[in-house]
GROMACS .gro file of C-alpha atoms in nm:
model
  438
    1MET     CA    1   5.202 -18.235  13.087
    2ILE     CA    2   5.389 -18.275  13.414
    3GLU     CA    3   5.579 -17.951  13.365
    4ARG     CA    4   5.317 -17.792  13.272
    5ALA     CA    5   5.107 -17.888  13.570
    6ALA     CA    6   5.388 -17.845  13.813
    7ALA     CA    7   5.352 -17.444  13.648
    8ALA     CA    8   5.003 -17.402  13.708
    9LEU     CA    9   5.088 -17.523  14.074
   10SER     CA   10   5.349 -17.340  14.149
   11GLY     CA   11   5.137 -17.003  14.202
   12VAL     CA   12   4.894 -17.170  14.436
   13LEU     CA   13   4.882 -17.052  14.865
   14ILE     CA   14   4.864 -17.417  15.072
   15ALA     CA   15   4.727 -17.225  15.410
   16ARG     CA   16   4.699 -17.551  15.616
   17THR     CA   17   4.905 -17.841  15.634
   18TYR     CA   18   4.669 -18.024  15.863
   19PRO     CA   19   4.347 -18.225  15.802
   20LEU     CA   20   4.044 -18.010  15.858
   21ARG     CA   21   3.782 -18.185  16.181
   22PHE     CA   22   3.446 -18.155  16.128
   23GLY     CA   23   3.108 -18.203  16.371
   24HIS     CA   24   2.751 -18.124  16.318
   25VAL     CA   25   2.534 -17.970  16.468
   26MET     CA   26   2.288 -18.180  16.749
   27SER     CA   27   2.088 -17.925  16.970
   28CYS     CA   28   2.012 -17.547  17.080
   29ALA     CA   29   1.922 -17.423  17.448
   30ASN     CA   30   1.997 -17.174  17.644
   31GLY     CA   31   2.163 -16.903  17.333
   32GLY     CA   32   2.408 -17.194  17.301
   33LEU     CA   33   2.451 -17.517  17.067
   34ARG     CA   34   2.625 -17.817  17.133
   35ALA     CA   35   2.810 -17.995  16.802
   36GLY     CA   36   2.880 -18.358  16.825
   37GLY     CA   37   3.120 -18.558  16.622
   38ILE     CA   38   3.445 -18.300  16.673
   39ILE     CA   39   3.682 -18.216  16.956
   40LEU     CA   40   3.790 -17.873  17.036
   41PRO     CA   41   3.970 -17.706  17.287
   42LEU     CA   42   3.791 -17.482  17.487
   43GLY     CA   43   3.831 -17.109  17.388
   44GLY     CA   44   3.894 -17.244  17.047
   45GLY     CA   45   3.754 -17.151  16.748
   46ALA     CA   46   3.483 -17.309  16.463
   47ARG     CA   47   3.287 -17.201  16.126
   48ILE     CA   48   2.891 -17.350  16.090
   49ALA     CA   49   2.739 -17.324  15.779
   50GLY     CA   50   2.463 -17.139  15.788
   51PRO     CA   51   2.217 -17.033  15.464
   52ALA     CA   52   2.314 -16.991  15.114
   53GLY     CA   53   2.619 -17.133  15.166
   54SER     CA   54   2.796 -16.905  15.475
   55TRP     CA   55   2.977 -16.987  15.779
   56VAL     CA   56   2.879 -16.829  16.124
   57PRO     CA   57   3.186 -16.784  16.293
   58ALA     CA   58   3.143 -16.964  16.684
   59LEU     CA   59   3.361 -16.978  17.013
   60VAL     CA   60   3.419 -17.277  17.231
   61SER     CA   61   3.251 -17.198  17.583
   62GLY     CA   62   3.257 -17.563  17.701
   63PHE     CA   63   3.240 -17.965  17.699
   64ASP     CA   64   3.111 -18.253  17.776
   65ALA     CA   65   3.196 -18.660  17.710
   66ASN     CA   66   2.960 -18.629  17.436
   67SER     CA   67   2.947 -18.279  17.289
   68VAL     CA   68   3.126 -17.914  17.264
   69HIS     CA   69   2.930 -17.624  17.306
   70LEU     CA   70   2.940 -17.354  17.084
   71LEU     CA   71   2.874 -16.981  17.142
   72PRO     CA   72   2.758 -16.838  16.728
   73LEU     CA   73   2.916 -16.508  16.676
   74ASP     CA   74   2.597 -16.413  16.448
   75GLY     CA   75   2.259 -16.389  16.700
   76ALA     CA   76   2.061 -16.377  16.385
   77ALA     CA   77   2.185 -16.657  16.161
   78ALA     CA   78   1.939 -16.953  16.066
   79LEU     CA   79   2.162 -17.234  16.160
   80THR     CA   80   1.934 -17.559  16.213
   81VAL     CA   81   2.018 -17.917  16.345
   82GLY     CA   82   2.294 -18.114  16.170
   83ALA     CA   83   2.396 -17.782  16.018
   84GLN     CA   84   2.841 -17.878  15.962
   85VAL     CA   85   3.072 -17.762  16.204
   86VAL     CA   86   3.409 -17.735  16.129
   87ALA     CA   87   3.714 -17.643  16.361
   88ASP     CA   88   3.908 -17.276  16.267
   89ASP     CA   89   4.157 -17.110  16.489
   90SER     CA   90   4.145 -16.780  16.335
   91VAL     CA   91   3.765 -16.692  16.506
   92ASN     CA   92   3.972 -16.617  16.818
   93HIS     CA   93   4.150 -16.372  16.661
   94ILE     CA   94   4.096 -16.015  16.651
   95ALA     CA   95   4.182 -15.767  16.294
   96VAL     CA   96   4.398 -15.464  16.424
   97GLY     CA   97   4.605 -15.197  16.256
   98GLY     CA   98   4.540 -14.826  16.169
   99ASN     CA   99   4.285 -14.845  15.956
  100VAL     CA  100   4.045 -14.845  16.213
  101LEU     CA  101   4.120 -14.524  16.330
  102GLY     CA  102   3.791 -14.245  16.294
  103ARG     CA  103   3.573 -14.566  16.255
  104VAL     CA  104   3.293 -14.765  16.433
  105ILE     CA  105   3.280 -15.109  16.418
  106ASP     CA  106   3.088 -15.383  16.571
  107ALA     CA  107   3.177 -15.665  16.819
  108ASN     CA  108   3.300 -15.859  16.453
  109GLY     CA  109   3.448 -15.538  16.334
  110VAL     CA  110   3.196 -15.472  16.084
  111PRO     CA  111   3.151 -15.103  16.000
  112LEU     CA  112   2.835 -14.936  16.136
  113ASP     CA  113   2.930 -14.568  16.020
  114GLY     CA  114   2.869 -14.631  15.713
  115LEU     CA  115   3.190 -14.553  15.556
  116GLY     CA  116   3.275 -14.860  15.350
  117PRO     CA  117   3.492 -15.124  15.439
  118ILE     CA  118   3.836 -15.084  15.636
  119GLY     CA  119   4.087 -15.201  15.434
  120VAL     CA  120   4.338 -15.438  15.452
  121LEU     CA  121   4.471 -15.523  15.888
  122LYS     CA  122   4.659 -15.760  16.105
  123THR     CA  123   4.544 -15.984  16.334
  124GLN     CA  124   4.673 -16.159  16.699
  125PRO     CA  125   4.518 -16.312  16.973
  126ALA     CA  126   4.159 -16.208  17.127
  127ARG     CA  127   4.337 -16.294  17.443
  128THR     CA  128   4.652 -16.203  17.565
  129VAL     CA  129   4.858 -16.290  17.904
  130GLY     CA  130   5.151 -16.076  17.953
  131ASN     CA  131   5.441 -16.094  18.223
  132PRO     CA  132   5.414 -15.910  18.487
  133MET     CA  133   5.766 -15.788  18.488
  134ASP     CA  134   5.699 -15.615  18.165
  135LYS     CA  135   5.476 -15.368  18.382
  136ALA     CA  136   5.642 -15.052  18.333
  137ARG     CA  137   5.588 -14.794  18.658
  138ILE     CA  138   5.327 -14.479  18.648
  139LYS     CA  139   5.540 -14.162  18.652
  140THR     CA  140   5.394 -13.912  18.481
  141ALA     CA  141   5.063 -13.747  18.530
  142MET     CA  142   4.796 -13.785  18.240
  143SER     CA  143   4.577 -13.420  18.219
  144THR     CA  144   4.245 -13.460  18.189
  145GLY     CA  145   4.124 -13.096  18.160
  146VAL     CA  146   3.881 -13.226  18.381
  147ARG     CA  147   3.982 -12.979  18.742
  148ALA     CA  148   3.825 -13.240  18.984
  149VAL     CA  149   4.003 -13.491  18.804
  150ASP     CA  150   4.339 -13.284  18.752
  151ALA     CA  151   4.371 -13.166  19.090
  152LEU     CA  152   4.206 -13.461  19.339
  153PHE     CA  153   4.253 -13.768  19.179
  154THR     CA  154   4.544 -13.715  18.885
  155LEU     CA  155   4.550 -14.009  18.667
  156GLY     CA  156   4.911 -14.142  18.564
  157VAL     CA  157   4.970 -14.238  18.205
  158GLY     CA  158   4.954 -14.622  18.219
  159GLN     CA  159   4.669 -14.610  18.560
  160ARG     CA  160   4.366 -14.794  18.554
  161MET     CA  161   4.075 -14.614  18.692
  162ALA     CA  162   3.697 -14.680  18.775
  163ILE     CA  163   3.427 -14.494  18.757
  164VAL     CA  164   3.169 -14.573  18.953
  165ALA     CA  165   2.804 -14.436  19.013
  166GLY     CA  166   2.416 -14.525  18.998
  167SER     CA  167   2.188 -14.490  18.655
  168GLY     CA  168   2.153 -14.083  18.557
  169VAL     CA  169   2.427 -13.917  18.759
  170GLY     CA  170   2.682 -13.859  18.488
  171LYS     CA  171   2.922 -14.131  18.392
  172SER     CA  172   2.924 -14.062  18.031
  173THR     CA  173   2.868 -13.714  18.066
  174LEU     CA  174   3.218 -13.721  18.263
  175LEU     CA  175   3.346 -13.987  18.017
  176ALA     CA  176   3.292 -13.733  17.729
  177GLN     CA  177   3.470 -13.417  17.895
  178ILE     CA  178   3.779 -13.646  17.993
  179MET     CA  179   3.807 -13.749  17.605
  180ARG     CA  180   3.764 -13.334  17.477
  181GLY     CA  181   4.079 -13.262  17.781
  182VAL     CA  182   4.254 -13.583  17.739
  183ALA     CA  183   4.577 -13.588  17.624
  184ALA     CA  184   4.706 -13.947  17.430
  185ASP     CA  185   4.761 -14.055  17.075
  186VAL     CA  186   4.493 -14.318  17.024
  187VAL     CA  187   4.159 -14.327  17.225
  188VAL     CA  188   3.935 -14.640  17.174
  189VAL     CA  189   3.600 -14.715  17.275
  190ALA     CA  190   3.383 -14.941  17.408
  191LEU     CA  191   3.071 -14.900  17.443
  192VAL     CA  192   2.901 -15.296  17.620
  193GLY     CA  193   2.495 -15.285  17.600
  194GLU     CA  194   2.382 -14.913  17.601
  195ARG     CA  195   2.077 -14.838  17.399
  196ALA     CA  196   2.154 -14.840  17.025
  197ARG     CA  197   2.012 -14.455  17.056
  198GLU     CA  198   2.244 -14.387  17.274
  199ILE     CA  199   2.563 -14.492  17.058
  200ALA     CA  200   2.470 -14.320  16.800
  201ASP     CA  201   2.432 -14.000  17.021
  202PHE     CA  202   2.802 -14.127  17.158
  203ASP     CA  203   2.927 -14.080  16.840
  204GLU     CA  204   2.799 -13.819  16.694
  205SER     CA  205   2.807 -13.581  16.998
  206HIS     CA  206   3.043 -13.659  17.231
  207VAL     CA  207   3.312 -13.790  16.952
  208SER     CA  208   3.462 -13.393  16.857
  209PRO     CA  209   3.565 -13.366  16.495
  210ALA     CA  210   3.954 -13.298  16.632
  211ALA     CA  211   3.962 -13.593  16.813
  212ARG     CA  212   3.778 -13.858  16.550
  213ALA     CA  213   4.100 -13.918  16.320
  214TYR     CA  214   4.286 -14.056  16.586
  215THR     CA  215   3.945 -14.249  16.846
  216VAL     CA  216   3.781 -14.574  16.711
  217VAL     CA  217   3.459 -14.704  16.945
  218VAL     CA  218   3.378 -15.079  16.945
  219ALA     CA  219   2.982 -15.103  17.038
  220ALA     CA  220   2.772 -15.355  17.083
  221ALA     CA  221   2.374 -15.243  17.162
  222ALA     CA  222   2.159 -15.410  17.501
  223ASP     CA  223   1.958 -15.612  17.232
  224ALA     CA  224   2.331 -15.823  17.137
  225PRO     CA  225   2.396 -16.127  17.232
  226ALA     CA  226   2.583 -16.175  17.575
  227VAL     CA  227   2.865 -16.366  17.376
  228LEU     CA  228   2.874 -16.013  17.194
  229ARG     CA  229   2.896 -15.808  17.381
  230LEU     CA  230   3.174 -16.002  17.568
  231ARG     CA  231   3.353 -15.993  17.227
  232ALA     CA  232   3.301 -15.612  17.207
  233VAL     CA  233   3.536 -15.599  17.503
  234GLU     CA  234   3.784 -15.790  17.424
  235ARG     CA  235   3.797 -15.642  17.096
  236ALA     CA  236   3.845 -15.325  17.166
  237THR     CA  237   4.115 -15.417  17.409
  238ALA     CA  238   4.304 -15.591  17.136
  239ILE     CA  239   4.336 -15.259  16.954
  240ALA     CA  240   4.468 -15.077  17.224
  241GLU     CA  241   4.754 -15.334  17.273
  242TYR     CA  242   4.827 -15.273  16.900
  243PHE     CA  243   4.891 -14.965  16.944
  244ARG     CA  244   5.033 -14.934  17.302
  245ASP     CA  245   5.309 -15.219  17.078
  246ALA     CA  246   5.359 -14.973  16.883
  247GLY     CA  247   5.459 -14.707  17.174
  248LEU     CA  248   5.219 -14.499  17.134
  249SER     CA  249   4.955 -14.366  17.403
  250VAL     CA  250   4.573 -14.473  17.455
  251LEU     CA  251   4.357 -14.396  17.675
  252LEU     CA  252   4.135 -14.702  17.716
  253ILE     CA  253   3.714 -14.644  17.809
  254VAL     CA  254   3.478 -14.964  17.853
  255ASP     CA  255   3.140 -14.863  17.937
  256SER     CA  256   3.058 -15.058  18.131
  257LEU     CA  257   3.239 -15.321  18.271
  258THR     CA  258   2.888 -15.367  18.515
  259ARG     CA  259   2.725 -15.495  18.196
  260LEU     CA  260   3.010 -15.668  18.042
  261ALA     CA  261   2.995 -15.933  18.389
  262HIS     CA  262   2.579 -15.906  18.346
  263ALA     CA  263   2.691 -16.092  17.966
  264GLN     CA  264   2.951 -16.318  18.144
  265ARG     CA  265   2.663 -16.443  18.387
  266GLN     CA  266   2.446 -16.526  18.155
  267ILE     CA  267   2.640 -16.720  17.952
  268GLY     CA  268   2.791 -16.848  18.322
  269LEU     CA  269   2.428 -17.003  18.409
  270ALA     CA  270   2.314 -17.080  18.082
  271MET     CA  271   2.671 -17.321  18.073
  272GLY     CA  272   2.478 -17.493  18.391
  273GLU     CA  273   2.736 -17.255  18.660
  274ALA     CA  274   2.638 -17.252  18.980
  275PRO     CA  275   2.498 -16.867  19.155
  276THR     CA  276   2.676 -16.733  19.435
  277VAL     CA  277   2.659 -16.320  19.508
  278LYS     CA  278   2.356 -16.143  19.320
  279GLY     CA  279   2.336 -16.437  19.102
  280TYR     CA  280   2.720 -16.400  18.953
  281PRO     CA  281   2.889 -16.691  18.912
  282PRO     CA  282   3.285 -16.779  18.950
  283SER     CA  283   3.317 -16.650  18.612
  284ALA     CA  284   3.209 -16.365  18.596
  285LEU     CA  285   3.399 -16.221  18.850
  286ALA     CA  286   3.722 -16.404  18.721
  287LEU     CA  287   3.666 -16.253  18.420
  288ILE     CA  288   3.731 -15.859  18.522
  289PRO     CA  289   4.093 -15.936  18.708
  290ALA     CA  290   4.207 -16.124  18.346
  291LEU     CA  291   4.044 -15.831  18.150
  292ILE     CA  292   4.182 -15.484  18.381
  293GLU     CA  293   4.540 -15.654  18.386
  294ARG     CA  294   4.524 -15.640  18.026
  295ALA     CA  295   4.532 -15.227  18.012
  296GLY     CA  296   4.908 -15.025  18.167
  297GLY     CA  297   5.200 -14.899  18.063
  298ASP     CA  298   5.507 -15.130  17.857
  299ARG     CA  299   5.872 -15.085  17.953
  300ARG     CA  300   5.966 -15.265  17.621
  301THR     CA  301   5.768 -15.023  17.331
  302GLY     CA  302   5.759 -14.764  17.578
  303GLY     CA  303   5.370 -14.709  17.492
  304SER     CA  304   5.084 -14.726  17.722
  305ILE     CA  305   4.711 -14.849  17.780
  306THR     CA  306   4.602 -14.567  17.995
  307ALA     CA  307   4.206 -14.710  18.084
  308LEU     CA  308   3.869 -14.622  18.251
  309TYR     CA  309   3.579 -14.871  18.302
  310THR     CA  310   3.239 -14.739  18.385
  311ILE     CA  311   3.050 -14.940  18.701
  312LEU     CA  312   2.618 -14.952  18.750
  313ALA     CA  313   2.618 -14.927  19.100
  314ASP     CA  314   2.309 -15.064  19.119
  315GLY     CA  315   2.066 -14.940  19.320
  316ASP     CA  316   2.363 -14.738  19.424
  317ASP     CA  317   2.522 -15.035  19.665
  318MET     CA  318   2.881 -14.960  19.677
  319ASP     CA  319   2.921 -15.310  19.793
  320ASP     CA  320   2.781 -15.465  19.501
  321PRO     CA  321   3.008 -15.815  19.359
  322VAL     CA  322   3.149 -15.601  19.073
  323VAL     CA  323   3.179 -15.275  19.238
  324ASP     CA  324   3.416 -15.435  19.495
  325THR     CA  325   3.579 -15.685  19.234
  326ALA     CA  326   3.717 -15.389  18.990
  327ARG     CA  327   3.786 -15.150  19.314
  328SER     CA  328   4.019 -15.417  19.420
  329ILE     CA  329   4.212 -15.448  19.095
  330THR     CA  330   4.224 -15.086  18.971
  331ASP     CA  331   4.456 -14.764  19.052
  332GLY     CA  332   4.174 -14.600  19.191
  333HIS     CA  333   3.771 -14.559  19.164
  334ILE     CA  334   3.604 -14.203  19.093
  335VAL     CA  335   3.268 -14.255  19.269
  336LEU     CA  336   2.979 -13.967  19.151
  337SER     CA  337   2.707 -13.955  19.404
  338ARG     CA  338   2.378 -13.843  19.323
  339THR     CA  339   2.307 -13.592  19.616
  340LEU     CA  340   2.528 -13.322  19.388
  341ALA     CA  341   2.396 -13.475  19.067
  342GLU     CA  342   2.114 -13.396  19.223
  343ALA     CA  343   2.152 -13.073  19.372
  344GLY     CA  344   2.301 -13.015  18.994
  345VAL     CA  345   2.686 -13.026  19.049
  346PHE     CA  346   2.845 -13.192  18.720
  347PRO     CA  347   3.035 -13.366  18.730
  348ALA     CA  348   2.902 -13.507  19.099
  349ILE     CA  349   3.248 -13.611  19.207
  350ASP     CA  350   3.238 -13.777  19.584
  351ILE     CA  351   3.524 -13.648  19.699
  352ALA     CA  352   3.573 -13.829  20.028
  353ARG     CA  353   3.468 -14.196  19.875
  354SER     CA  354   3.672 -14.157  19.558
  355LEU     CA  355   4.097 -14.238  19.521
  356SER     CA  356   4.345 -14.240  19.286
  357ARG     CA  357   4.636 -14.471  19.438
  358THR     CA  358   4.858 -14.337  19.161
  359MET     CA  359   4.837 -13.968  19.251
  360THR     CA  360   5.155 -13.982  19.496
  361ASP     CA  361   5.437 -14.046  19.213
  362VAL     CA  362   5.291 -13.824  18.957
  363VAL     CA  363   5.220 -13.475  19.113
  364THR     CA  364   5.504 -13.220  19.311
  365LEU     CA  365   5.440 -13.261  19.746
  366GLU     CA  366   5.276 -12.912  19.702
  367HIS     CA  367   5.037 -13.028  19.452
  368ASN     CA  368   4.951 -13.350  19.672
  369ALA     CA  369   4.959 -13.094  20.021
  370ALA     CA  370   4.720 -12.880  19.837
  371ALA     CA  371   4.501 -13.162  19.791
  372GLN     CA  372   4.489 -13.358  20.072
  373ARG     CA  373   4.370 -12.975  20.271
  374VAL     CA  374   4.046 -12.978  20.030
  375ARG     CA  375   3.961 -13.364  20.056
  376GLY     CA  376   4.056 -13.293  20.446
  377ASP     CA  377   3.787 -13.008  20.467
  378TRP     CA  378   3.519 -13.163  20.225
  379ALA     CA  379   3.501 -13.513  20.459
  380LEU     CA  380   3.521 -13.270  20.836
  381ALA     CA  381   3.227 -13.058  20.711
  382ALA     CA  382   2.998 -13.402  20.496
  383GLU     CA  383   3.045 -13.607  20.889
  384ASN     CA  384   2.933 -13.270  21.152
  385ARG     CA  385   2.657 -13.159  20.875
  386ASP     CA  386   2.415 -13.345  21.087
  387LEU     CA  387   2.507 -13.152  21.385
  388VAL     CA  388   2.501 -12.801  21.232
  389LEU     CA  389   2.183 -12.883  21.050
  390MET     CA  390   2.061 -12.937  21.406
  391GLY     CA  391   2.225 -12.628  21.570
  392ALA     CA  392   2.437 -12.866  21.818
  393TYR     CA  393   2.727 -12.712  21.681
  394ARG     CA  394   2.826 -12.372  21.785
  395ALA     CA  395   3.090 -12.107  21.554
  396GLY     CA  396   3.403 -12.089  21.687
  397ALA     CA  397   3.426 -12.446  21.888
  398ASP     CA  398   3.684 -12.571  21.660
  399PRO     CA  399   3.877 -12.351  21.415
  400MET     CA  400   3.892 -12.683  21.191
  401LEU     CA  401   3.574 -12.717  21.121
  402ASP     CA  402   3.507 -12.319  21.097
  403ARG     CA  403   3.778 -12.312  20.855
  404ALA     CA  404   3.638 -12.643  20.641
  405LEU     CA  405   3.228 -12.535  20.689
  406ALA     CA  406   3.381 -12.206  20.478
  407ASN     CA  407   3.561 -12.378  20.265
  408ARG     CA  408   3.255 -12.570  20.131
  409PRO     CA  409   3.063 -12.387  19.903
  410ALA     CA  410   3.390 -12.234  19.696
  411ILE     CA  411   3.465 -12.650  19.633
  412ILE     CA  412   3.176 -12.717  19.506
  413GLU     CA  413   3.209 -12.443  19.281
  414PHE     CA  414   3.554 -12.591  19.213
  415LEU     CA  415   3.370 -12.886  19.150
  416LYS     CA  416   3.173 -12.749  18.912
  417GLN     CA  417   3.191 -12.771  18.522
  418GLY     CA  418   3.098 -12.728  18.237
  419THR     CA  419   3.103 -13.032  17.976
  420ASP     CA  420   3.253 -12.850  17.677
  421GLN     CA  421   3.516 -12.638  17.923
  422VAL     CA  422   3.872 -12.825  17.897
  423CYS     CA  423   3.990 -12.661  18.183
  424PRO     CA  424   4.410 -12.619  18.161
  425GLN     CA  425   4.659 -12.799  18.361
  426HIS     CA  426   4.842 -12.505  18.516
  427GLU     CA  427   4.480 -12.324  18.577
  428THR     CA  428   4.347 -12.610  18.758
  429LEU     CA  429   4.659 -12.618  18.967
  430GLU     CA  430   4.676 -12.253  19.044
  431MET     CA  431   4.312 -12.295  19.169
  432LEU     CA  432   4.369 -12.564  19.375
  433HIS     CA  433   4.689 -12.413  19.543
  434ASN     CA  434   4.402 -12.085  19.642
  435LEU     CA  435   4.143 -12.297  19.755
  436GLY     CA  436   4.345 -12.521  19.977
  437ALA     CA  437   4.503 -12.211  20.104
  438ALA     CA  438   4.184 -12.029  20.170
   0.00000   0.00000   0.00000
């Protein structure tokens, strides 16, 4: 009998060799739960007993002397007071792997595209802290197919770039243009706080059939709980890290960083954090550099994450705390102009206020000199625009200003590009040199 029992138990896999910790839900307030009878670390994971024997995953957002604060990852679950809570560190891990390519998933990794289960994946921590000495230098240019970007604000492989604009100025359209023309092994897109209609439209209209095979979209709509909006970006970043660690070139797009900060502001204020500038608690602004620093190149594997973060400038305020924080930590920023957009110039890139900090490391001296001449002409014409309109300037008084004014219409035509048009790098450089020599 003992031998038969031993033989039967020999095939049993014991996943845990430590006791489980249990507690219970005490109260619910401000979108979170308080649980007593259990001790959990900040940022840890738990599961809460839900209806019909289900278990709802939750993250630990804080604690006090008598309870821990939990944020459920399923806002629609019917949880009740007294529900059992059990510690589960696996909640704070994210499933990654090649099977996610070509799929649209939500913040919890559940497919949204109706194409069935994703399949077997491996897991890794949702939040990682890298060694800054493992970051690779940015030495290679990345072509996007967008003339203005490739010519005047050239991206480097592994660069982190912010795209700053007010509402309705063309951020999503510019992202779609870059996705069509970029040369990357994998594209990971996080759509955070978007209208549900725009999520479906983005996947159907902006992801080409050819690119779908190497693209994964992680979406959290505007009506998703704040913790799921945060989780969507964490999932997208973790997926990008997985492919970078495999030695691939990854383009990570986060749309938008502002709605991510709004989600953290909602959580922070609910937890009792003191609001600071424009109502943002310290945790909302601290989240931005922690997220952006996870992108970049990896000198160990040779892989890279080139990241684009869109930022919604509320009321076109370029001194907004989120704009200022992101601008200080990224490797450059592209500012979109409402004035140009209203004049029908798309992409509406404001040449004077945009910058790529790594451009000089990835382009030739001739390319950089031509770009500087074009930016100089644009800035000089803009600076003296009022004088010209008032008739206070007489042609011939300043040859440099005459050149800038004469060159402005050509620069505007250079900026204009159809949403479906991909401009090859050699053609862009030829046009730039002709423009700079005009």
